[in-house]
mmCIF file of N, CA and C in Angstrom:
data_model
loop_
_atom_site.group_PDB
_atom_site.id
_atom_site.type_symbol
_atom_site.label_atom_id
_atom_site.label_comp_id
_atom_site.label_asym_id
_atom_site.label_seq_id
_atom_site.Cartn_x
_atom_site.Cartn_y
_atom_site.Cartn_z
ATOM 1 N N UNK G 1 94.291 140.553 100.585
ATOM 2 C CA UNK G 1 94.578 139.481 102.476
ATOM 3 C C UNK G 1 93.839 138.154 102.095
ATOM 4 N N UNK G 2 93.036 137.612 101.446
ATOM 5 C CA UNK G 2 92.320 136.442 100.619
ATOM 6 C C UNK G 2 93.452 135.958 100.324
ATOM 7 N N UNK G 3 94.133 136.421 99.111
ATOM 8 C CA UNK G 3 95.125 135.725 98.394
ATOM 9 C C UNK G 3 96.196 135.574 98.811
ATOM 10 N N UNK G 4 96.603 135.865 99.960
ATOM 11 C CA UNK G 4 97.590 135.273 101.221
ATOM 12 C C UNK G 4 96.871 134.018 102.100
ATOM 13 N N UNK G 5 96.554 134.466 102.701
ATOM 14 C CA UNK G 5 95.288 133.230 103.526
ATOM 15 C C UNK G 5 95.036 131.614 101.859
ATOM 16 N N UNK G 6 94.499 132.003 101.162
ATOM 17 C CA UNK G 6 94.804 130.448 100.049
ATOM 18 C C UNK G 6 95.394 130.270 100.145
ATOM 19 N N UNK G 7 97.243 130.887 99.474
ATOM 20 C CA UNK G 7 98.670 129.881 99.338
ATOM 21 C C UNK G 7 98.983 129.488 100.738
ATOM 22 N N UNK G 8 98.703 129.837 102.279
ATOM 23 C CA UNK G 8 99.701 129.501 103.184
ATOM 24 C C UNK G 8 98.149 128.600 103.751
ATOM 25 N N UNK G 9 96.080 128.622 103.144
ATOM 26 C CA UNK G 9 96.268 127.125 104.070
ATOM 27 C C UNK G 9 96.552 126.465 102.712
ATOM 28 N N UNK G 10 97.239 126.415 102.137
ATOM 29 C CA UNK G 10 96.883 125.158 100.866
ATOM 30 C C UNK G 10 98.603 124.411 101.527
ATOM 31 N N UNK G 11 99.589 125.494 101.640
ATOM 32 C CA UNK G 11 100.385 125.041 102.057
ATOM 33 C C UNK G 11 100.804 124.282 103.509
ATOM 34 N N UNK G 12 99.628 125.215 104.209
ATOM 35 C CA UNK G 12 99.529 124.691 105.786
ATOM 36 C C UNK G 12 98.722 122.798 105.421
ATOM 37 N N UNK G 13 97.255 123.093 104.660
ATOM 38 C CA UNK G 13 97.101 121.410 103.833
ATOM 39 C C UNK G 13 97.781 120.823 103.709
ATOM 40 N N UNK G 14 98.967 120.412 103.218
ATOM 41 C CA UNK G 14 100.061 120.011 103.099
ATOM 42 C C UNK G 14 100.761 119.381 104.066
ATOM 43 N N UNK G 15 101.086 120.082 104.807
ATOM 44 C CA UNK G 15 101.572 120.231 105.942
ATOM 45 C C UNK G 15 100.981 119.398 106.969
ATOM 46 N N UNK G 16 99.704 119.402 107.233
ATOM 47 C CA UNK G 16 98.492 118.656 107.960
ATOM 48 C C UNK G 16 99.333 117.646 107.444
ATOM 49 N N UNK G 17 98.999 116.922 106.641
ATOM 50 C CA UNK G 17 98.510 116.107 105.421
ATOM 51 C C UNK G 17 100.254 114.904 105.534
ATOM 52 N N UNK G 18 101.127 115.787 105.599
ATOM 53 C CA UNK G 18 102.599 115.586 105.497
ATOM 54 C C UNK G 18 102.739 115.234 107.322
ATOM 55 N N UNK G 19 102.144 115.437 108.406
ATOM 56 C CA UNK G 19 101.668 115.011 109.538
ATOM 57 C C UNK G 19 101.273 113.493 109.837
ATOM 58 N N UNK G 20 100.061 113.710 108.974
ATOM 59 C CA UNK G 20 99.153 112.707 109.143
ATOM 60 C C UNK G 20 100.040 111.521 108.475
ATOM 61 N N UNK G 21 100.336 111.350 108.032
ATOM 62 C CA UNK G 21 101.439 110.723 106.700
ATOM 63 C C UNK G 21 102.403 110.110 107.703
ATOM 64 N N UNK G 22 103.417 110.989 108.350
ATOM 65 C CA UNK G 22 104.784 110.379 109.440
ATOM 66 C C UNK G 22 103.230 109.685 110.980
ATOM 67 N N UNK G 23 101.901 109.784 111.390
ATOM 68 C CA UNK G 23 101.935 109.884 112.055
ATOM 69 C C UNK G 23 101.052 108.338 112.024
ATOM 70 N N UNK G 24 101.747 107.808 111.086
ATOM 71 C CA UNK G 24 100.790 106.026 109.888
ATOM 72 C C UNK G 24 102.279 106.018 109.846
ATOM 73 N N UNK G 25 103.106 106.158 109.947
ATOM 74 C CA UNK G 25 104.270 105.746 109.492
ATOM 75 C C UNK G 25 104.899 105.059 111.143
ATOM 76 N N UNK G 26 104.536 105.979 111.768
ATOM 77 C CA UNK G 26 104.780 105.981 113.285
ATOM 78 C C UNK G 26 104.102 104.848 113.554
ATOM 79 N N UNK G 27 102.850 104.548 114.017
ATOM 80 C CA UNK G 27 101.606 103.460 114.114
ATOM 81 C C UNK G 27 102.082 102.503 113.579
ATOM 82 N N UNK G 28 102.305 102.759 112.659
ATOM 83 C CA UNK G 28 102.180 100.904 111.982
ATOM 84 C C UNK G 28 100.905 101.352 111.324
ATOM 85 N N UNK G 29 100.469 102.174 111.025
ATOM 86 C CA UNK G 29 99.191 101.672 110.367
ATOM 87 C C UNK G 29 99.399 101.474 108.177
ATOM 88 N N UNK G 30 100.131 101.882 108.201
ATOM 89 C CA UNK G 30 100.690 101.446 107.270
ATOM 90 C C UNK G 30 100.390 99.685 106.672
ATOM 91 N N UNK G 31 100.585 98.764 107.552
ATOM 92 C CA UNK G 31 100.319 97.509 108.199
ATOM 93 C C UNK G 31 98.866 97.774 107.231
ATOM 94 N N UNK G 32 97.569 98.304 107.534
ATOM 95 C CA UNK G 32 96.338 97.784 107.294
ATOM 96 C C UNK G 32 96.295 98.124 105.299
ATOM 97 N N UNK G 33 96.382 97.198 104.584
ATOM 98 C CA UNK G 33 96.789 97.652 103.543
ATOM 99 C C UNK G 33 96.106 98.029 102.604
ATOM 100 N N UNK G 34 94.814 97.779 102.343
ATOM 101 C CA UNK G 34 93.639 98.899 102.280
ATOM 102 C C UNK G 34 93.268 100.094 102.215
ATOM 103 N N UNK G 35 93.620 100.291 103.670
ATOM 104 C CA UNK G 35 93.453 101.476 103.750
ATOM 105 C C UNK G 35 94.241 102.871 103.441
ATOM 106 N N UNK G 36 96.109 102.176 103.668
ATOM 107 C CA UNK G 36 96.655 103.147 103.116
ATOM 108 C C UNK G 36 96.467 103.334 101.808
ATOM 109 N N UNK G 37 96.183 102.145 100.879
ATOM 110 C CA UNK G 37 96.480 102.293 99.676
ATOM 111 C C UNK G 37 95.961 103.322 99.188
ATOM 112 N N UNK G 38 94.125 103.241 99.660
ATOM 113 C CA UNK G 38 93.452 104.958 99.699
ATOM 114 C C UNK G 38 94.089 106.534 99.946
ATOM 115 N N UNK G 39 94.975 106.177 101.078
ATOM 116 C CA UNK G 39 95.644 107.483 101.594
ATOM 117 C C UNK G 39 96.378 107.688 100.513
ATOM 118 N N UNK G 40 97.018 106.384 100.280
ATOM 119 C CA UNK G 40 98.448 107.122 98.424
ATOM 120 C C UNK G 40 97.983 107.291 97.780
ATOM 121 N N UNK G 41 96.558 106.757 97.026
ATOM 122 C CA UNK G 41 95.396 107.392 96.341
ATOM 123 C C UNK G 41 94.988 108.499 96.208
ATOM 124 N N UNK G 42 94.865 109.661 97.553
ATOM 125 C CA UNK G 42 94.821 110.352 98.424
ATOM 126 C C UNK G 42 95.179 111.722 97.988
ATOM 127 N N UNK G 43 96.685 110.890 98.649
ATOM 128 C CA UNK G 43 97.511 112.112 98.592
ATOM 129 C C UNK G 43 98.005 112.061 97.025
ATOM 130 N N UNK G 44 98.426 111.853 96.158
ATOM 131 C CA UNK G 44 98.231 111.863 94.841
ATOM 132 C C UNK G 44 96.952 112.752 94.129
ATOM 133 N N UNK G 45 95.892 112.385 94.487
ATOM 134 C CA UNK G 45 95.334 112.498 94.100
ATOM 135 C C UNK G 45 95.222 115.022 94.587
ATOM 136 N N UNK G 46 95.693 114.660 95.211
ATOM 137 C CA UNK G 46 95.340 115.910 96.407
ATOM 138 C C UNK G 46 96.822 116.675 95.570
ATOM 139 N N UNK G 47 97.736 116.346 95.484
ATOM 140 C CA UNK G 47 98.842 116.810 94.620
ATOM 141 C C UNK G 47 98.281 117.224 93.070
ATOM 142 N N UNK G 48 97.808 116.467 92.734
ATOM 143 C CA UNK G 48 96.964 116.606 90.989
ATOM 144 C C UNK G 48 96.359 117.592 91.424
ATOM 145 N N UNK G 49 95.856 117.929 92.046
ATOM 146 C CA UNK G 49 95.081 119.053 92.355
ATOM 147 C C UNK G 49 95.093 120.692 92.541
ATOM 148 N N UNK G 50 96.588 120.526 93.339
ATOM 149 C CA UNK G 50 97.812 121.698 93.848
ATOM 150 C C UNK G 50 98.606 121.840 92.434
ATOM 151 N N UNK G 51 98.489 121.102 92.330
ATOM 152 C CA UNK G 51 100.119 121.229 91.003
ATOM 153 C C UNK G 51 98.904 121.504 89.589
ATOM 154 N N UNK G 52 97.065 121.410 89.367
ATOM 155 C CA UNK G 52 96.267 122.427 88.544
ATOM 156 C C UNK G 52 96.426 124.103 89.157
ATOM 157 N N UNK G 53 96.079 123.825 90.181
ATOM 158 C CA UNK G 53 95.896 125.391 90.630
ATOM 159 C C UNK G 53 97.315 125.863 90.708
ATOM 160 N N UNK G 54 98.255 125.524 90.253
ATOM 161 C CA UNK G 54 99.540 126.172 90.229
ATOM 162 C C UNK G 54 99.591 126.245 89.439
ATOM 163 N N UNK G 55 98.918 125.903 88.681
ATOM 164 C CA UNK G 55 99.454 126.276 86.789
ATOM 165 C C UNK G 55 97.880 127.213 86.429
ATOM 166 N N UNK G 56 96.919 127.541 87.150
ATOM 167 C CA UNK G 56 95.979 128.299 86.764
ATOM 168 C C UNK G 56 95.930 129.593 85.739
ATOM 169 N N UNK G 57 97.340 130.284 86.893
ATOM 170 C CA UNK G 57 97.242 131.324 86.557
ATOM 171 C C UNK G 57 97.494 132.220 85.138
ATOM 172 N N UNK G 58 98.911 131.125 84.907
ATOM 173 C CA UNK G 58 98.693 130.885 83.674
ATOM 174 C C UNK G 58 99.966 132.011 83.354
ATOM 175 N N UNK G 59 101.181 132.430 84.583
ATOM 176 C CA UNK G 59 101.654 133.631 84.669
ATOM 177 C C UNK G 59 103.681 132.620 84.286
ATOM 178 N N UNK G 60 104.151 133.241 83.871
ATOM 179 C CA UNK G 60 105.947 132.716 83.897
ATOM 180 C C UNK G 60 105.972 131.530 84.585
ATOM 181 N N UNK G 61 105.830 131.566 86.289
ATOM 182 C CA UNK G 61 105.857 130.746 87.221
ATOM 183 C C UNK G 61 105.049 129.550 86.667
ATOM 184 N N UNK G 62 104.093 129.843 86.492
ATOM 185 C CA UNK G 62 102.909 128.419 85.408
ATOM 186 C C UNK G 62 103.125 127.982 84.673
ATOM 187 N N UNK G 63 103.846 128.873 84.046
ATOM 188 C CA UNK G 63 104.316 127.980 82.789
ATOM 189 C C UNK G 63 105.353 127.170 82.572
ATOM 190 N N UNK G 64 107.209 127.701 83.346
ATOM 191 C CA UNK G 64 107.715 126.759 84.121
ATOM 192 C C UNK G 64 107.291 125.807 84.290
ATOM 193 N N UNK G 65 106.801 126.151 85.350
ATOM 194 C CA UNK G 65 105.708 124.283 86.475
ATOM 195 C C UNK G 65 105.722 123.696 85.908
ATOM 196 N N UNK G 66 104.056 123.765 85.459
ATOM 197 C CA UNK G 66 103.950 123.005 84.135
ATOM 198 C C UNK G 66 105.030 122.330 83.393
ATOM 199 N N UNK G 67 106.012 122.819 82.790
ATOM 200 C CA UNK G 67 106.494 122.625 81.882
ATOM 201 C C UNK G 67 107.443 121.098 82.415
ATOM 202 N N UNK G 68 107.968 121.613 83.731
ATOM 203 C CA UNK G 68 108.505 120.605 84.484
ATOM 204 C C UNK G 68 108.026 119.778 85.108
ATOM 205 N N UNK G 69 106.979 119.837 85.699
ATOM 206 C CA UNK G 69 106.118 118.779 85.916
ATOM 207 C C UNK G 69 105.651 117.691 85.082
ATOM 208 N N UNK G 70 105.275 118.000 84.432
ATOM 209 C CA UNK G 70 104.380 117.396 82.821
ATOM 210 C C UNK G 70 106.395 116.332 82.389
ATOM 211 N N UNK G 71 106.579 116.822 82.312
ATOM 212 C CA UNK G 71 108.237 116.367 81.743
ATOM 213 C C UNK G 71 108.837 114.858 82.646
ATOM 214 N N UNK G 72 108.048 115.438 83.476
ATOM 215 C CA UNK G 72 108.715 114.366 84.703
ATOM 216 C C UNK G 72 107.739 112.725 84.218
ATOM 217 N N UNK G 73 106.927 112.534 83.519
ATOM 218 C CA UNK G 73 106.264 111.862 82.400
ATOM 219 C C UNK G 73 106.748 111.199 82.521
ATOM 220 N N UNK G 74 108.063 112.057 81.229
ATOM 221 C CA UNK G 74 108.332 111.095 79.941
ATOM 222 C C UNK G 74 109.480 110.656 80.395
ATOM 223 N N UNK G 75 109.551 110.076 82.453
ATOM 224 C CA UNK G 75 110.110 109.291 82.469
ATOM 225 C C UNK G 75 110.131 107.892 82.402
ATOM 226 N N UNK G 76 107.959 107.513 81.966
ATOM 227 C CA UNK G 76 107.061 106.507 82.757
ATOM 228 C C UNK G 76 108.472 106.166 81.147
ATOM 229 N N UNK G 77 108.511 104.452 80.809
ATOM 230 C CA UNK G 77 109.448 103.936 80.183
ATOM 231 C C UNK G 77 108.093 103.753 78.861
ATOM 232 N N UNK G 78 108.408 103.664 78.241
ATOM 233 C CA UNK G 78 107.709 103.443 76.636
ATOM 234 C C UNK G 78 106.234 104.068 75.877
ATOM 235 N N UNK G 79 105.657 104.729 77.609
ATOM 236 C CA UNK G 79 104.813 105.891 77.015
ATOM 237 C C UNK G 79 104.922 106.971 77.328
ATOM 238 N N UNK G 80 105.973 107.314 78.207
ATOM 239 C CA UNK G 80 106.281 108.166 78.670
ATOM 240 C C UNK G 80 106.318 109.387 77.381
ATOM 241 N N UNK G 81 107.000 110.023 76.241
ATOM 242 C CA UNK G 81 106.830 110.591 75.970
ATOM 243 C C UNK G 81 105.622 111.093 75.475
ATOM 244 N N UNK G 82 104.592 109.719 74.775
ATOM 245 C CA UNK G 82 103.622 110.230 74.174
ATOM 246 C C UNK G 82 102.620 110.397 75.386
ATOM 247 N N UNK G 83 102.588 109.908 76.858
ATOM 248 C CA UNK G 83 102.258 110.321 77.915
ATOM 249 C C UNK G 83 101.974 112.496 77.728
ATOM 250 N N UNK G 84 103.066 111.964 77.544
ATOM 251 C CA UNK G 84 103.881 114.235 77.760
ATOM 252 C C UNK G 84 103.130 114.742 76.906
ATOM 253 N N UNK G 85 103.261 114.219 75.410
ATOM 254 C CA UNK G 85 102.293 114.973 74.594
ATOM 255 C C UNK G 85 100.970 115.467 74.337
ATOM 256 N N UNK G 86 100.662 113.799 74.506
ATOM 257 C CA UNK G 86 98.878 113.923 74.661
ATOM 258 C C UNK G 86 98.630 115.067 76.092
ATOM 259 N N UNK G 87 99.366 114.600 77.258
ATOM 260 C CA UNK G 87 98.892 115.939 78.434
ATOM 261 C C UNK G 87 99.187 117.692 77.195
ATOM 262 N N UNK G 88 100.109 117.425 76.883
ATOM 263 C CA UNK G 88 100.215 118.728 76.592
ATOM 264 C C UNK G 88 99.535 119.771 75.463
ATOM 265 N N UNK G 89 98.698 118.345 74.480
ATOM 266 C CA UNK G 89 98.297 119.051 73.692
ATOM 267 C C UNK G 89 98.912 119.043 72.143
ATOM 268 N N UNK G 90 99.732 119.029 72.562
ATOM 269 C CA UNK G 90 101.145 119.404 71.554
ATOM 270 C C UNK G 90 102.748 118.684 71.651
ATOM 271 N N UNK G 91 103.334 119.237 71.035
ATOM 272 C CA UNK G 91 104.901 119.591 71.589
ATOM 273 C C UNK G 91 105.239 120.286 72.102
ATOM 274 N N UNK G 92 104.526 120.853 72.774
ATOM 275 C CA UNK G 92 105.636 122.506 74.117
ATOM 276 C C UNK G 92 103.995 122.852 75.058
ATOM 277 N N UNK G 93 104.267 123.184 75.822
ATOM 278 C CA UNK G 93 103.618 123.976 76.948
ATOM 279 C C UNK G 93 103.062 125.553 76.238
ATOM 280 N N UNK G 94 101.316 124.782 75.848
ATOM 281 C CA UNK G 94 101.037 126.380 75.366
ATOM 282 C C UNK G 94 99.732 126.848 76.161
ATOM 283 N N UNK G 95 98.496 126.952 75.452
ATOM 284 C CA UNK G 95 97.450 127.879 75.365
ATOM 285 C C UNK G 95 96.678 126.493 74.940
ATOM 286 N N UNK G 96 97.117 125.373 74.743
ATOM 287 C CA UNK G 96 96.147 124.138 74.384
ATOM 288 C C UNK G 96 96.245 122.974 75.739
ATOM 289 N N UNK G 97 97.231 123.397 76.036
ATOM 290 C CA UNK G 97 97.525 122.598 77.604
ATOM 291 C C UNK G 97 96.807 122.883 78.396
ATOM 292 N N UNK G 98 97.112 124.864 78.211
ATOM 293 C CA UNK G 98 95.144 125.615 79.449
ATOM 294 C C UNK G 98 94.755 125.308 79.643
ATOM 295 N N UNK G 99 93.352 124.833 78.097
ATOM 296 C CA UNK G 99 92.107 124.570 77.934
ATOM 297 C C UNK G 99 91.979 123.135 77.634
ATOM 298 N N UNK G 100 92.810 122.249 78.038
ATOM 299 C CA UNK G 100 92.543 120.739 78.412
ATOM 300 C C UNK G 100 91.213 120.237 79.895
#
């Protein structure tokens, strides 16, 4: 019960965040640049926190989730591959990645 509440609560939290973003777009809140930029930074931090929470159980889904999401960083020009290897702690996702 607690596990389901935790998983569904995280999904509901993101639904609330996306509704909040939609409301901001509808009412033109993006015109306040500083406030909007702080909101974007907070969204990215919440997404990173959710990713870490997804990877933490270290099951098969966590392994492939970590592999796919961190490989997205390889698209960053010039430093992408080095950034991925730094996050992984080697050349692939393994226990060194989890303990970083």
